[in-house]
Amino acid sequence: MRKRLNITEGIFPMPVLMVAAYNEDGSVNVMNAAWGTMQARDHVALVLSESHKTVKNIKARGAFTVSIADAAHVTEADYFGIESGNKVSDKFAKSGLTASKAEIVDAPVINEFPLCLECEFIEYQDNKYGCGVIGKVVNVTADESVMAEGKVDMSLVNAIAFDPYTHGYYKVTERVGEAFKDGTQLKK
């Protein structure tokens, strides 16, 4: 028997994305964004309102990075979601994490998060069905600790996902199948 639930974001897992850009003074600003996805192979779509300090920074600098949050840094990732850069100017410094300049775009890479997409800002969309930052991915980097045989091994990334039903974070670590292969068994 199915039970009716309250309407919420409702899709699990939701990514825990660390979106980073430089502030006007060159300091690092990072926010936690669960509403983000790939719009195309090389385009990121982030559902973010213009009230976020990070969105203002992205528009001003024309660039941002998107890192995949990991279990080792769940406290810092959550902090970036509950503290506003509009209210706390040294939010990133308080996290204790470190950053480097991205290789291609004018945005910071958070060193402790193992997987990072460097993005050029394309446009900000705002209409009655949503709003968001659209970016073109121009470079992807990964820490060697999450690489196996020249490829990213997601089980080593220890990515976390957000559960909108209970407001929990979960590790995404175990491979359970082969995409574009397992389903072919049913085609016979």
Coordinates of C-alpha atoms in Angstrom, one line a residue:
M1 CA 0.0 0.0 0.0
R2 CA 1.3 3.5 -0.9
K3 CA 1.2 6.4 1.5
R4 CA 0.7 10.0 0.5
L5 CA 3.6 12.3 1.5
N6 CA 4.1 16.1 1.7
I7 CA 5.4 17.6 -1.4
T8 CA 9.2 18.3 -1.2
E9 CA 12.1 18.4 -3.6
G10 CA 11.4 14.7 -3.8
I11 CA 14.2 13.4 -6.0
F12 CA 16.8 11.3 -4.3
P13 CA 19.7 11.4 -4.5
M14 CA 20.3 15.1 -5.0
P15 CA 23.9 16.1 -5.6
V16 CA 25.8 18.0 -3.1
L17 CA 27.6 20.5 -5.2
M18 CA 30.1 23.1 -4.0
V19 CA 29.8 26.1 -6.2
A20 CA 32.8 28.5 -5.9
A21 CA 33.6 32.0 -7.2
Y22 CA 35.8 34.9 -6.2
N23 CA 34.3 37.8 -4.2
E24 CA 35.0 41.4 -5.4
D25 CA 38.1 41.5 -3.2
G26 CA 39.5 38.3 -4.6
S27 CA 38.6 36.2 -1.6
V28 CA 36.9 32.8 -2.0
N29 CA 33.1 32.3 -1.7
V30 CA 31.5 28.8 -1.8
M31 CA 27.9 27.7 -1.5
N32 CA 26.2 24.3 -1.2
A33 CA 23.8 23.7 -4.1
A34 CA 21.7 20.5 -4.3
W35 CA 19.7 21.7 -7.3
G36 CA 22.1 21.2 -10.1
T37 CA 22.7 18.9 -13.1
M38 CA 24.3 18.6 -16.5
Q39 CA 22.2 20.4 -19.1
A40 CA 24.3 18.8 -21.9
R41 CA 27.6 17.0 -22.0
D42 CA 29.5 20.2 -21.4
H43 CA 26.9 22.5 -19.8
V44 CA 26.0 22.8 -16.1
A45 CA 22.6 24.1 -14.9
L46 CA 22.3 25.3 -11.3
V47 CA 19.0 26.3 -9.9
L48 CA 20.0 29.3 -7.8
S49 CA 18.3 32.6 -7.0
E50 CA 20.0 35.9 -7.7
S51 CA 20.0 36.7 -4.0
H52 CA 22.9 34.3 -3.4
K53 CA 26.3 36.1 -3.0
T54 CA 27.8 33.3 -5.2
V55 CA 25.5 34.1 -8.1
K56 CA 26.4 37.8 -7.9
N57 CA 30.1 36.8 -7.9
I58 CA 29.6 34.4 -10.9
K59 CA 27.9 37.1 -12.9
A60 CA 30.6 39.7 -12.1
R61 CA 33.6 37.3 -12.8
G62 CA 32.1 35.3 -15.6
A63 CA 33.3 32.0 -14.2
F64 CA 32.8 29.5 -11.4
T65 CA 33.7 26.0 -10.3
V66 CA 31.5 23.1 -9.3
S67 CA 33.0 20.5 -7.0
I68 CA 31.5 17.2 -5.8
A69 CA 31.3 17.2 -2.0
D70 CA 32.7 14.2 -0.3
A71 CA 32.1 12.4 3.0
A72 CA 35.3 13.5 4.5
H73 CA 34.2 17.1 4.3
V74 CA 30.4 16.8 5.1
T75 CA 30.7 19.3 7.9
E76 CA 32.3 22.0 5.7
A77 CA 29.9 21.2 2.8
D78 CA 26.9 21.6 5.1
Y79 CA 28.4 24.9 6.6
F80 CA 28.6 26.3 3.0
G81 CA 24.8 25.7 2.8
I82 CA 23.7 27.1 6.1
E83 CA 25.9 30.2 6.2
S84 CA 25.4 33.1 3.7
G85 CA 28.2 34.9 2.0
N86 CA 25.9 37.9 2.1
K87 CA 26.2 37.9 5.9
V88 CA 29.6 36.4 6.6
S89 CA 32.4 37.8 4.4
D90 CA 35.0 35.3 5.6
K91 CA 32.8 32.2 5.3
F92 CA 35.4 30.2 3.3
A93 CA 38.2 31.1 5.7
K94 CA 36.2 29.9 8.7
S95 CA 35.8 26.5 7.0
G96 CA 39.5 25.8 7.3
L97 CA 39.6 24.5 3.7
T98 CA 42.1 25.7 1.1
A99 CA 41.8 26.9 -2.5
S100 CA 43.9 27.3 -5.6
K101 CA 43.2 29.3 -8.8
A102 CA 41.5 27.2 -11.5
E103 CA 43.7 26.3 -14.5
I104 CA 41.5 27.9 -17.1
V105 CA 38.7 30.1 -15.6
D106 CA 38.8 33.0 -13.1
A107 CA 37.5 30.9 -10.2
P108 CA 38.8 29.0 -7.2
V109 CA 39.2 25.2 -6.9
I110 CA 38.6 23.9 -3.4
N111 CA 41.6 21.7 -2.9
E112 CA 40.0 19.3 -0.5
F113 CA 37.1 18.3 -2.8
P114 CA 38.5 15.6 -5.2
L115 CA 36.5 16.4 -8.4
C116 CA 36.0 19.8 -9.9
L117 CA 34.4 21.3 -13.0
E118 CA 35.7 24.6 -14.2
C119 CA 32.9 26.6 -15.9
E120 CA 32.5 29.7 -17.9
F121 CA 29.3 31.6 -17.1
I122 CA 27.0 31.5 -20.1
E123 CA 23.8 33.1 -18.8
Y124 CA 21.4 33.6 -16.0
Q125 CA 17.8 32.4 -16.7
D126 CA 14.9 33.7 -14.7
N127 CA 11.3 32.9 -15.5
K128 CA 8.1 31.7 -13.7
Y129 CA 9.3 28.1 -13.8
G130 CA 12.7 28.6 -12.2
C131 CA 15.9 30.4 -12.3
G132 CA 19.4 29.4 -12.7
V133 CA 23.1 29.8 -13.7
I134 CA 24.1 28.1 -16.9
G135 CA 27.8 27.4 -17.4
K136 CA 30.0 25.8 -20.0
V137 CA 32.4 23.2 -18.6
V138 CA 35.8 24.0 -20.0
N139 CA 38.0 21.8 -17.8
V140 CA 37.6 18.9 -15.3
T141 CA 40.2 18.0 -12.8
A142 CA 40.5 15.2 -10.3
D143 CA 42.8 14.6 -7.4
E144 CA 45.1 11.6 -8.1
S145 CA 43.7 9.9 -5.0
V146 CA 40.4 9.2 -6.8
M147 CA 41.9 7.9 -10.0
A148 CA 42.3 4.3 -11.0
E149 CA 43.7 3.2 -14.4
G150 CA 43.6 6.8 -15.7
K151 CA 39.9 7.3 -14.9
V152 CA 37.9 8.7 -12.0
D153 CA 36.7 5.9 -9.7
M154 CA 33.5 7.3 -8.0
S155 CA 33.9 4.7 -5.2
L156 CA 37.1 6.6 -4.2
V157 CA 35.5 10.0 -4.5
N158 CA 33.1 9.1 -1.6
A159 CA 30.6 11.7 -3.0
I160 CA 27.7 12.6 -0.8
A161 CA 24.0 13.0 -1.8
F162 CA 21.3 15.0 -0.1
D163 CA 18.1 13.3 1.0
P164 CA 15.3 15.9 0.9
Y165 CA 12.9 13.7 2.8
T166 CA 14.9 13.5 6.1
H167 CA 17.5 16.2 5.4
G168 CA 20.3 13.7 5.6
Y169 CA 23.5 13.2 3.7
Y170 CA 24.5 9.8 2.3
K171 CA 27.7 8.4 0.9
V172 CA 27.6 7.3 -2.7
T173 CA 30.3 4.7 -2.9
E174 CA 29.2 1.3 -4.2
R175 CA 29.0 0.4 -7.9
V176 CA 25.9 -1.8 -8.5
G177 CA 25.8 -2.2 -12.3
E178 CA 27.0 -1.3 -15.7
A179 CA 25.2 1.5 -17.6
F180 CA 24.1 0.8 -21.1
K181 CA 24.9 -2.9 -20.6
D182 CA 22.9 -4.5 -17.8
G183 CA 19.5 -3.7 -19.4
T184 CA 20.4 -5.4 -22.6
Q185 CA 19.6 -8.7 -20.9
L186 CA 15.9 -7.8 -21.2
K187 CA 16.1 -7.1 -24.9
K188 CA 16.5 -10.8 -25.7

